Amino acid sequence: MKQLSSNSETTTPAVDVVREQMLEAIKGSLGDALIDSHIKPGDDLWIRVRTDSWRTSVQKLRDVHSFDYFGFLSAIDWMPSPYGRGEDDPTEPAPERDMTIRSGYAGGDTRMQVFIRIVNSTTHFGLTVKVDVADSSPSVESLITIFAGANWHERETHEMFGIDFVGHNDLRNMYLPVDFEGHPLRKDFPLLARMVKPWPGIVDVEPLPGGDEPELAAQDSNGGDA
Amino acid sequence: MTMLGDRQQLSYIASQAADARLNLELETEGMTLNIGPQHPATHGTLRIIARLDGEQVVWAEPACGYMHRGYEKLTEVRTFPQVTTLVNRIDWLGSFANEVPFILAAEKLMGVEAPTRAQYIRTILFELSRIANVSLFLGDLGVQLGAITPVFLAFRDREYVLNLIESATGGRFHPNFDRIGGLKDDLPAGWIDETRAVMKKLRNFCDQIEDLLFGNEIFQSRTRGIGVIPRDVALQYGLSGANLRASGVDWDLRRDQTLPMMWNKADWKVWTHPDGDSFARCWIRLQETRESTKIVDQLLGSIPSGPVMAKVPKIIKVPEGEAWVSTENPLGEMGYYVVSRGDLGPFRVKIRSASFNNISITPWLLRGVYVPDIVTILASLYFILGDIDR
Amino acid sequence: MIGLFAEVPYWGQSLLRVLGGLVAVLLPAGTIVYIFLFKMMSFMQSRLGPMEAGPYGSMQLFAEVGKWLQKEDIVPDRADARIFKMAPIIVLVSTFLLVVVVPFGPDAFFTDFETGVFYALAVSSVSVLGILIAGWSSANKYSLLGGLRAAGQLIAYELPMVLAVMGVVIQAGTMNLQKIVVAQNSGSMFGIDVVGHPYVISQFVGFIIFMIAIQAELTQAPFDMPIAESELVSGYMTEYSGFRFLIFFIGEFATAGVFAMIASVLFLGGWGVPFTWFGWTSIDDIANWMNFVGPLIMFTKMMLLVFIIMWIRFSYPRLREDQLQRFAWKGLIPVALANIMVTSILKVVF
């Protein structure tokens, strides 16, 4: 079993042999569908596949490499939030924010990515697979023929991010009412509570009981990116 | 711990087939019944839309979302320490267990490790929250099936565990005790001896429940053979926890992955059951409660002295990266996928809750069962609404 | 009350009968609710139960009755109002009709039917009608499910009840309840007549079947599918509130008491003690004070049987509807039939 950075006496190995071998095997079976990958030694393995090969890649991962346990499916919106963390003073003009889209591990070329977590139920080896989703009309193939459990996860991702899952014939809303407009987990969808009343930040406003002067914690400059 | 007799399986299938033939011949109309959202059987506001043919379910579908609080959006406007307050309330019966995977993910990204004493106490509190959660399950199981007495025993004995958690953390239901780098406080004096005494009481309680409920012939006939989930279906839907182990999959995240927690310092057993029916799921949870008391007893004896908090800066900024940590929570596998941008708060948190996957199997599972079996199956799958809806 | 009050005019006798009937039904109901539902159930669940209203919560029942009486009379919009209102009354009426035929003493009875047993069994089925129309007229799917389940269950368990009682009738040779009591108390078993001949000993199979059938007729756990609180909220009673629910509630416990009375008459020797204790040889010998002690004895035996009913109710989970039916048709009825056969053979032989 791989050691995470833990209380054991061994230090984190610089090269994670098991994960490197698995990555080689996956490269062998997926071929050029595999665009990018990332290994954190002792921690986890991320791969990114081509959008048009999403279903076939996951099928191969399940059938050839026995990743038969479905963990979850969701999406990430890599655009930084234009509203920051809801701490803007509404009377001031909105501050300048850095809106460049930077992706995470295993890279990414688009604003949104769908990612799943699948695990091998016998060796307990887990894998995170990411796929880019086109910006203009986000859609990706549905996985319900491979993992029946993806049904609900795809419904939730569809209503929260607006990503269409081709082949899923029942993309109803999971949590939101039928007539809800918008996709809440996208970064450009504001959190209404913070629009109504911005959060004042890390500041102790009330004097402590006993009459001491309020301790102002080092107020951090949080007018930056999200 | 026996396999279902073939005769039992065949007779159950035959009786349902006979009903189906009769319904076809009589050409009766079906009835759509709304179970919930306000209902004595569901642990919260779950709504099940069932199309019935007499007493048999033709089609059933849960409609969730009555308790959706938008946690994943809320975490984006919080700082890392503030997220534990949110996350406590996902599975509110065993709430310390919700904080732990998130804190571990943040610590992983920061490269910080809690001191050993803190890890021991974290594991003990984690197991205590499991005991609190599952003992309520055992009591509630009786109520769902009609035995109204065991639930009072469960609540009475659960009070002891909640008192323990309260004396250590200050909160019975929402401790909010875990911090990045350790714990908020050390244990109060006398806590260890009290906990030992309470574990004895809990073991007594488990024996009582086994006598009262599991040995009862009516309970057995209501739960054996009901809601059988085969192994490959369980894996496809991503079931976890006792539901997965009841279908014969030997997988326990406490044993099968290495985290900075102290489960490997105690000697305990992972229980599985080959049947995959409701009885198996309930029975495994009973055994797991007993194992938890054993884990707590063993760990109590070996808590080292030392600090409970590592050196972390006052304002916590987690470096850029992504981390996934999941643990064996009372309800199943709960995990957090934390994406950080080097900021005060997370960039995106994906909360993988166990009950979401556990309940996603119900449309498949509830076809062709009788109406009382819906309650039995939901009770044995065991979900908390906050866990499904987040 | 023939004999004791022979000089009282007819209207006086009728008035006494009515009052006596009310007392005979409502007093056991109230006592059962307080002792078993409030206190025994609480003690079994390691809690105290109602303690506020009156000393040790003894006035709780009156508080509850008052609470229900002052509630609004709600009839659901789409319910069939006339039938909806009739249903609880039908259930309670069957209880009153049932108590008419139960003897409380050698001269303390309401009527003396020659076919008392036949009448009792027939009248106890009237409550099934009440439950069924309660479920149907409520315009509520849960009530409908509860009513249908009740119809199937109550009719299924009538048969074992009747067959179990047949054994007693064959043994006693009469359907008159008073004569059955006398036969038990003046009889003897194999020459030993110290305890008389309570039919619980010779008809123990019938006794057990009768108790199980009563549990099902009262829709108590493990046979409470019609009410199944965790599935159907309250089954056929879901839409009832206030006074109508009070009638259902009282009806449930009053019927428990009356069935227990009938069971004690049939199996435990009713109001009597074995005649040999006092040297009586026939019913005319019995002293007059037995008319006052008889009801007390009957009350005690009834409480004993209700204790057993309630004990099982609070301990067991409930059977599913098809398991319940299977138990009745494939389990109880064959055993009851066998019991009748054996009884008749033994009666003829000995």
PDB file of C-alpha atoms in Angstrom, chain A:
ATOM      1  CA  MET A   1       0.000   0.000   0.000  1.00  0.00           C
ATOM      2  CA  LYS A   2       1.345   3.380  -0.876  1.00  0.00           C
ATOM      3  CA  GLN A   3       2.395   5.611   1.932  1.00  0.00           C
ATOM      4  CA  LEU A   4       1.030   9.092   1.953  1.00  0.00           C
ATOM      5  CA  SER A   5       3.092  11.761   3.661  1.00  0.00           C
ATOM      6  CA  SER A   6       2.286  10.248   7.019  1.00  0.00           C
ATOM      7  CA  ASN A   7       3.578   9.398  10.405  1.00  0.00           C
ATOM      8  CA  SER A   8       5.756   6.587   9.109  1.00  0.00           C
ATOM      9  CA  GLU A   9       9.494   6.736   9.304  1.00  0.00           C
ATOM     10  CA  THR A  10      10.109   6.468   5.559  1.00  0.00           C
ATOM     11  CA  THR A  11      10.225   9.669   3.626  1.00  0.00           C
ATOM     12  CA  THR A  12       8.023  10.228   0.625  1.00  0.00           C
ATOM     13  CA  PRO A  13       9.571   8.303  -2.280  1.00  0.00           C
ATOM     14  CA  ALA A  14      10.749  10.523  -5.061  1.00  0.00           C
ATOM     15  CA  VAL A  15       9.542   8.038  -7.643  1.00  0.00           C
ATOM     16  CA  ASP A  16       6.235   6.260  -7.121  1.00  0.00           C
ATOM     17  CA  VAL A  17       6.872   2.922  -8.766  1.00  0.00           C
ATOM     18  CA  VAL A  18       3.358   1.523  -8.644  1.00  0.00           C
ATOM     19  CA  ARG A  19       1.767   4.609 -10.081  1.00  0.00           C
ATOM     20  CA  GLU A  20       4.428   4.977 -12.779  1.00  0.00           C
ATOM     21  CA  GLN A  21       3.796   1.408 -13.869  1.00  0.00           C
ATOM     22  CA  MET A  22       0.053   1.945 -13.950  1.00  0.00           C
ATOM     23  CA  LEU A  23       0.534   5.104 -15.978  1.00  0.00           C
ATOM     24  CA  GLU A  24       2.625   3.206 -18.501  1.00  0.00           C
ATOM     25  CA  ALA A  25      -0.018   0.502 -18.768  1.00  0.00           C
ATOM     26  CA  ILE A  26      -2.757   3.080 -19.262  1.00  0.00           C
ATOM     27  CA  LYS A  27      -0.692   4.875 -21.887  1.00  0.00           C
ATOM     28  CA  GLY A  28      -0.364   1.581 -23.645  1.00  0.00           C
ATOM     29  CA  SER A  29      -4.072   0.888 -23.838  1.00  0.00           C
ATOM     30  CA  LEU A  30      -5.409   4.413 -24.371  1.00  0.00           C
ATOM     31  CA  GLY A  31      -2.786   5.430 -26.872  1.00  0.00           C
ATOM     32  CA  ASP A  32      -3.157   8.988 -28.043  1.00  0.00           C
ATOM     33  CA  ALA A  33      -6.459   9.498 -26.249  1.00  0.00           C
ATOM     34  CA  LEU A  34      -4.356  10.233 -23.186  1.00  0.00           C
ATOM     35  CA  ILE A  35      -3.302  13.866 -23.422  1.00  0.00           C
ATOM     36  CA  ASP A  36      -1.646  14.571 -20.129  1.00  0.00           C
ATOM     37  CA  SER A  37      -0.985  13.084 -16.754  1.00  0.00           C
ATOM     38  CA  HIS A  38       0.356  13.965 -13.348  1.00  0.00           C
ATOM     39  CA  ILE A  39       1.683  11.827 -10.549  1.00  0.00           C
ATOM     40  CA  LYS A  40       2.075  13.072  -7.012  1.00  0.00           C
ATOM     41  CA  PRO A  41       4.450  10.540  -5.522  1.00  0.00           C
ATOM     42  CA  GLY A  42       2.909   8.643  -2.664  1.00  0.00           C
ATOM     43  CA  ASP A  43      -0.383  10.411  -3.215  1.00  0.00           C
ATOM     44  CA  ASP A  44      -2.402  10.102  -6.365  1.00  0.00           C
ATOM     45  CA  LEU A  45      -2.505   9.796 -10.139  1.00  0.00           C
ATOM     46  CA  TRP A  46      -4.306  12.175 -12.488  1.00  0.00           C
ATOM     47  CA  ILE A  47      -4.804  11.682 -16.218  1.00  0.00           C
ATOM     48  CA  ARG A  48      -6.549  13.759 -18.842  1.00  0.00           C
ATOM     49  CA  VAL A  49      -8.111  12.265 -21.955  1.00  0.00           C
ATOM     50  CA  ARG A  50      -9.343  13.695 -25.213  1.00  0.00           C
ATOM     51  CA  THR A  51     -12.927  14.880 -25.223  1.00  0.00           C
ATOM     52  CA  ASP A  52     -14.072  12.757 -28.133  1.00  0.00           C
ATOM     53  CA  SER A  53     -12.635   9.625 -26.587  1.00  0.00           C
ATOM     54  CA  TRP A  54     -14.204  10.071 -23.167  1.00  0.00           C
ATOM     55  CA  ARG A  55     -16.517   7.110 -23.204  1.00  0.00           C
ATOM     56  CA  THR A  56     -14.141   4.726 -24.919  1.00  0.00           C
ATOM     57  CA  SER A  57     -11.315   5.659 -22.561  1.00  0.00           C
ATOM     58  CA  VAL A  58     -13.373   5.066 -19.459  1.00  0.00           C
ATOM     59  CA  GLN A  59     -14.653   1.836 -20.970  1.00  0.00           C
ATOM     60  CA  LYS A  60     -11.101   0.656 -21.489  1.00  0.00           C
ATOM     61  CA  LEU A  61     -10.115   1.682 -18.012  1.00  0.00           C
ATOM     62  CA  ARG A  62     -12.962  -0.376 -16.607  1.00  0.00           C
ATOM     63  CA  ASP A  63     -12.575  -3.421 -18.798  1.00  0.00           C
ATOM     64  CA  VAL A  64      -8.831  -3.642 -19.288  1.00  0.00           C
ATOM     65  CA  HIS A  65      -7.488  -2.208 -16.040  1.00  0.00           C
ATOM     66  CA  SER A  66     -10.390  -3.305 -13.775  1.00  0.00           C
ATOM     67  CA  PHE A  67     -11.319   0.117 -12.458  1.00  0.00           C
ATOM     68  CA  ASP A  68     -14.770  -1.176 -11.622  1.00  0.00           C
ATOM     69  CA  TYR A  69     -15.766   0.998  -8.653  1.00  0.00           C
ATOM     70  CA  PHE A  70     -17.433   4.277  -9.448  1.00  0.00           C
ATOM     71  CA  GLY A  71     -16.464   6.980  -6.960  1.00  0.00           C
ATOM     72  CA  PHE A  72     -18.073  10.136  -8.261  1.00  0.00           C
ATOM     73  CA  LEU A  73     -18.391  12.411 -11.280  1.00  0.00           C
ATOM     74  CA  SER A  74     -18.293  16.170 -11.188  1.00  0.00           C
ATOM     75  CA  ALA A  75     -16.879  19.241 -12.889  1.00  0.00           C
ATOM     76  CA  ILE A  76     -14.547  22.136 -12.131  1.00  0.00           C
ATOM     77  CA  ASP A  77     -14.948  25.634 -13.449  1.00  0.00           C
ATOM     78  CA  TRP A  78     -11.442  27.031 -13.676  1.00  0.00           C
ATOM     79  CA  MET A  79     -12.420  30.642 -14.237  1.00  0.00           C
ATOM     80  CA  PRO A  80     -11.693  32.759 -11.152  1.00  0.00           C
ATOM     81  CA  SER A  81     -14.842  34.223  -9.716  1.00  0.00           C
ATOM     82  CA  PRO A  82     -15.525  37.789 -10.891  1.00  0.00           C
ATOM     83  CA  TYR A  83     -17.102  38.477  -7.507  1.00  0.00           C
ATOM     84  CA  GLY A  84     -14.124  37.475  -5.432  1.00  0.00           C
ATOM     85  CA  ARG A  85     -15.243  35.968  -2.171  1.00  0.00           C
ATOM     86  CA  GLY A  86     -18.226  38.232  -1.766  1.00  0.00           C
ATOM     87  CA  GLU A  87     -16.330  40.762   0.333  1.00  0.00           C
ATOM     88  CA  ASP A  88     -16.497  43.727  -2.047  1.00  0.00           C
ATOM     89  CA  ASP A  89     -17.867  46.938  -0.693  1.00  0.00           C
ATOM     90  CA  PRO A  90     -20.914  47.641  -2.899  1.00  0.00           C
ATOM     91  CA  THR A  91     -20.378  51.381  -2.689  1.00  0.00           C
ATOM     92  CA  GLU A  92     -16.885  51.149  -4.187  1.00  0.00           C
ATOM     93  CA  PRO A  93     -16.279  50.263  -7.824  1.00  0.00           C
ATOM     94  CA  ALA A  94     -15.433  46.588  -8.323  1.00  0.00           C
ATOM     95  CA  PRO A  95     -11.705  45.974  -7.922  1.00  0.00           C
ATOM     96  CA  GLU A  96      -9.560  44.663 -10.735  1.00  0.00           C
ATOM     97  CA  ARG A  97      -9.268  40.929 -10.648  1.00  0.00           C
ATOM     98  CA  ASP A  98      -6.976  38.570 -12.463  1.00  0.00           C
ATOM     99  CA  MET A  99      -9.320  36.548 -14.676  1.00  0.00           C
ATOM    100  CA  THR A 100      -6.830  34.251 -16.347  1.00  0.00           C
ATOM    101  CA  ILE A 101      -7.927  30.664 -16.434  1.00  0.00           C
ATOM    102  CA  ARG A 102      -5.254  28.421 -14.951  1.00  0.00           C
ATOM    103  CA  SER A 103      -5.950  24.713 -14.864  1.00  0.00           C
ATOM    104  CA  GLY A 104      -4.744  22.306 -12.263  1.00  0.00           C
ATOM    105  CA  TYR A 105      -3.022  18.959 -12.365  1.00  0.00           C
ATOM    106  CA  ALA A 106      -2.835  17.240 -15.746  1.00  0.00           C
ATOM    107  CA  GLY A 107      -3.428  20.546 -17.475  1.00  0.00           C
ATOM    108  CA  GLY A 108      -6.481  21.715 -19.319  1.00  0.00           C
ATOM    109  CA  ASP A 109      -7.327  23.830 -22.349  1.00  0.00           C
ATOM    110  CA  THR A 110     -10.858  24.900 -21.562  1.00  0.00           C
ATOM    111  CA  ARG A 111     -12.694  26.735 -18.856  1.00  0.00           C
ATOM    112  CA  MET A 112     -14.614  23.734 -17.550  1.00  0.00           C
ATOM    113  CA  GLN A 113     -13.499  20.193 -17.019  1.00  0.00           C
ATOM    114  CA  VAL A 114     -15.426  17.080 -16.067  1.00  0.00           C
ATOM    115  CA  PHE A 115     -13.587  14.682 -13.812  1.00  0.00           C
ATOM    116  CA  ILE A 116     -14.365  11.314 -12.330  1.00  0.00           C
ATOM    117  CA  ARG A 117     -12.817   9.148  -9.674  1.00  0.00           C
ATOM    118  CA  ILE A 118     -12.694   5.424 -10.311  1.00  0.00           C
ATOM    119  CA  VAL A 119     -11.081   2.796  -8.143  1.00  0.00           C
ATOM    120  CA  ASN A 120      -9.959  -0.757  -8.621  1.00  0.00           C
ATOM    121  CA  SER A 121     -11.926  -2.669  -6.032  1.00  0.00           C
ATOM    122  CA  THR A 122      -9.359  -5.419  -5.559  1.00  0.00           C
ATOM    123  CA  THR A 123      -6.106  -3.473  -5.449  1.00  0.00           C
ATOM    124  CA  HIS A 124      -7.777  -0.306  -4.117  1.00  0.00           C
ATOM    125  CA  PHE A 125      -5.820   1.772  -6.628  1.00  0.00           C
ATOM    126  CA  GLY A 126      -7.628   5.019  -7.315  1.00  0.00           C
ATOM    127  CA  LEU A 127      -7.476   7.176 -10.418  1.00  0.00           C
ATOM    128  CA  THR A 128      -8.768  10.633 -11.260  1.00  0.00           C
ATOM    129  CA  VAL A 129      -9.629  11.137 -14.925  1.00  0.00           C
ATOM    130  CA  LYS A 130     -10.249  14.594 -16.315  1.00  0.00           C
ATOM    131  CA  VAL A 131     -11.623  15.693 -19.641  1.00  0.00           C
ATOM    132  CA  ASP A 132     -11.944  19.138 -21.211  1.00  0.00           C
ATOM    133  CA  VAL A 133     -15.365  20.457 -22.049  1.00  0.00           C
ATOM    134  CA  ALA A 134     -15.854  22.918 -24.915  1.00  0.00           C
ATOM    135  CA  ASP A 135     -16.612  26.459 -23.830  1.00  0.00           C
ATOM    136  CA  SER A 136     -19.264  27.337 -26.347  1.00  0.00           C
ATOM    137  CA  SER A 137     -21.662  24.420 -25.975  1.00  0.00           C
ATOM    138  CA  PRO A 138     -20.346  22.271 -23.184  1.00  0.00           C
ATOM    139  CA  SER A 139     -21.123  18.657 -23.760  1.00  0.00           C
ATOM    140  CA  VAL A 140     -19.479  15.321 -23.212  1.00  0.00           C
ATOM    141  CA  GLU A 141     -20.542  11.708 -23.608  1.00  0.00           C
ATOM    142  CA  SER A 142     -22.548  10.106 -20.860  1.00  0.00           C
ATOM    143  CA  LEU A 143     -21.113   7.252 -18.864  1.00  0.00           C
ATOM    144  CA  ILE A 144     -24.303   5.579 -17.742  1.00  0.00           C
ATOM    145  CA  THR A 145     -23.800   2.609 -20.032  1.00  0.00           C
ATOM    146  CA  ILE A 146     -20.486   1.937 -18.317  1.00  0.00           C
ATOM    147  CA  PHE A 147     -21.305   2.851 -14.718  1.00  0.00           C
ATOM    148  CA  ALA A 148     -24.987   2.853 -13.846  1.00  0.00           C
ATOM    149  CA  GLY A 149     -24.228   5.025 -10.844  1.00  0.00           C
ATOM    150  CA  ALA A 150     -23.146   7.899 -13.055  1.00  0.00           C
ATOM    151  CA  ASN A 151     -26.822   8.651 -13.682  1.00  0.00           C
ATOM    152  CA  TRP A 152     -27.414  10.872 -10.669  1.00  0.00           C
ATOM    153  CA  HIS A 153     -23.958  12.403 -10.756  1.00  0.00           C
ATOM    154  CA  GLU A 154     -24.432  13.493 -14.362  1.00  0.00           C
ATOM    155  CA  ARG A 155     -27.823  14.965 -13.543  1.00  0.00           C
ATOM    156  CA  GLU A 156     -26.311  16.987 -10.748  1.00  0.00           C
ATOM    157  CA  THR A 157     -23.354  18.160 -12.867  1.00  0.00           C
ATOM    158  CA  HIS A 158     -25.741  19.130 -15.635  1.00  0.00           C
ATOM    159  CA  GLU A 159     -27.889  21.298 -13.433  1.00  0.00           C
ATOM    160  CA  MET A 160     -24.983  22.852 -11.580  1.00  0.00           C
ATOM    161  CA  PHE A 161     -22.659  23.515 -14.525  1.00  0.00           C
ATOM    162  CA  GLY A 162     -24.801  23.343 -17.614  1.00  0.00           C
ATOM    163  CA  ILE A 163     -22.815  20.528 -19.201  1.00  0.00           C
ATOM    164  CA  ASP A 164     -24.816  18.340 -21.516  1.00  0.00           C
ATOM    165  CA  PHE A 165     -24.284  14.599 -21.317  1.00  0.00           C
ATOM    166  CA  VAL A 166     -24.904  13.003 -24.684  1.00  0.00           C
ATOM    167  CA  GLY A 167     -26.671   9.683 -24.332  1.00  0.00           C
ATOM    168  CA  HIS A 168     -28.224  10.374 -20.931  1.00  0.00           C
ATOM    169  CA  ASN A 169     -31.888  10.509 -21.810  1.00  0.00           C
ATOM    170  CA  ASP A 170     -33.167  11.877 -18.511  1.00  0.00           C
ATOM    171  CA  LEU A 171     -31.222  14.997 -17.542  1.00  0.00           C
ATOM    172  CA  ARG A 172     -33.737  16.323 -15.040  1.00  0.00           C
ATOM    173  CA  ASN A 173     -32.770  18.622 -12.228  1.00  0.00           C
ATOM    174  CA  MET A 174     -31.522  16.845  -9.165  1.00  0.00           C
ATOM    175  CA  TYR A 175     -31.819  19.504  -6.483  1.00  0.00           C
ATOM    176  CA  LEU A 176     -33.144  22.671  -8.039  1.00  0.00           C
ATOM    177  CA  PRO A 177     -36.740  23.419  -8.943  1.00  0.00           C
ATOM    178  CA  VAL A 178     -37.838  22.664 -12.468  1.00  0.00           C
ATOM    179  CA  ASP A 179     -38.020  26.288 -13.535  1.00  0.00           C
ATOM    180  CA  PHE A 180     -34.671  27.379 -12.094  1.00  0.00           C
ATOM    181  CA  GLU A 181     -32.620  29.478 -14.496  1.00  0.00           C
ATOM    182  CA  GLY A 182     -28.875  29.451 -14.527  1.00  0.00           C
ATOM    183  CA  HIS A 183     -26.190  27.075 -13.397  1.00  0.00           C
ATOM    184  CA  PRO A 184     -25.218  27.761  -9.820  1.00  0.00           C
ATOM    185  CA  LEU A 185     -21.769  26.250  -9.558  1.00  0.00           C
ATOM    186  CA  ARG A 186     -20.395  28.249 -12.456  1.00  0.00           C
ATOM    187  CA  LYS A 187     -18.164  30.981 -11.207  1.00  0.00           C
ATOM    188  CA  ASP A 188     -20.090  33.740 -12.951  1.00  0.00           C
ATOM    189  CA  PHE A 189     -23.256  32.811 -11.062  1.00  0.00           C
ATOM    190  CA  PRO A 190     -23.149  34.991  -7.976  1.00  0.00           C
ATOM    191  CA  LEU A 191     -23.839  33.770  -4.484  1.00  0.00           C
ATOM    192  CA  LEU A 192     -26.917  35.824  -3.720  1.00  0.00           C
ATOM    193  CA  ALA A 193     -26.364  35.961   0.028  1.00  0.00           C
ATOM    194  CA  ARG A 194     -23.013  37.646  -0.456  1.00  0.00           C
ATOM    195  CA  MET A 195     -24.401  40.047  -3.055  1.00  0.00           C
ATOM    196  CA  VAL A 196     -27.044  41.143  -0.623  1.00  0.00           C
ATOM    197  CA  LYS A 197     -24.660  41.617   2.265  1.00  0.00           C
ATOM    198  CA  PRO A 198     -20.932  41.394   1.654  1.00  0.00           C
ATOM    199  CA  TRP A 199     -18.816  39.653   4.227  1.00  0.00           C
ATOM    200  CA  PRO A 200     -16.690  42.108   6.218  1.00  0.00           C
ATOM    201  CA  GLY A 201     -13.595  39.910   6.215  1.00  0.00           C
ATOM    202  CA  ILE A 202     -11.371  38.700   9.020  1.00  0.00           C
ATOM    203  CA  VAL A 203     -12.031  41.417  11.541  1.00  0.00           C
ATOM    204  CA  ASP A 204     -13.138  41.245  15.153  1.00  0.00           C
ATOM    205  CA  VAL A 205     -15.674  44.025  15.276  1.00  0.00           C
ATOM    206  CA  GLU A 206     -17.178  43.633  18.723  1.00  0.00           C
ATOM    207  CA  PRO A 207     -15.171  44.536  21.837  1.00  0.00           C
ATOM    208  CA  LEU A 208     -14.471  41.527  23.958  1.00  0.00           C
ATOM    209  CA  PRO A 209     -16.520  41.239  27.170  1.00  0.00           C
ATOM    210  CA  GLY A 210     -14.458  42.612  30.026  1.00  0.00           C
ATOM    211  CA  GLY A 211     -13.686  45.865  28.300  1.00  0.00           C
ATOM    212  CA  ASP A 212     -10.525  44.959  26.406  1.00  0.00           C
ATOM    213  CA  GLU A 213      -9.832  46.770  23.196  1.00  0.00           C
ATOM    214  CA  PRO A 214     -10.953  44.726  20.185  1.00  0.00           C
ATOM    215  CA  GLU A 215      -8.009  42.771  18.848  1.00  0.00           C
ATOM    216  CA  LEU A 216      -7.756  43.485  15.192  1.00  0.00           C
ATOM    217  CA  ALA A 217      -6.278  40.411  13.535  1.00  0.00           C
ATOM    218  CA  ALA A 218      -3.725  41.215  10.853  1.00  0.00           C
ATOM    219  CA  GLN A 219      -6.172  42.269   8.216  1.00  0.00           C
ATOM    220  CA  ASP A 220      -5.115  40.549   5.077  1.00  0.00           C
ATOM    221  CA  SER A 221      -5.386  42.167   1.737  1.00  0.00           C
ATOM    222  CA  ASN A 222      -8.134  40.141   0.241  1.00  0.00           C
ATOM    223  CA  GLY A 223      -8.939  42.316  -2.685  1.00  0.00           C
ATOM    224  CA  GLY A 224      -7.310  39.925  -5.044  1.00  0.00           C
ATOM    225  CA  ASP A 225      -8.245  36.920  -7.008  1.00  0.00           C
ATOM    226  CA  ALA A 226     -10.760  34.418  -5.782  1.00  0.00           C
TER     227      ALA A 226
END
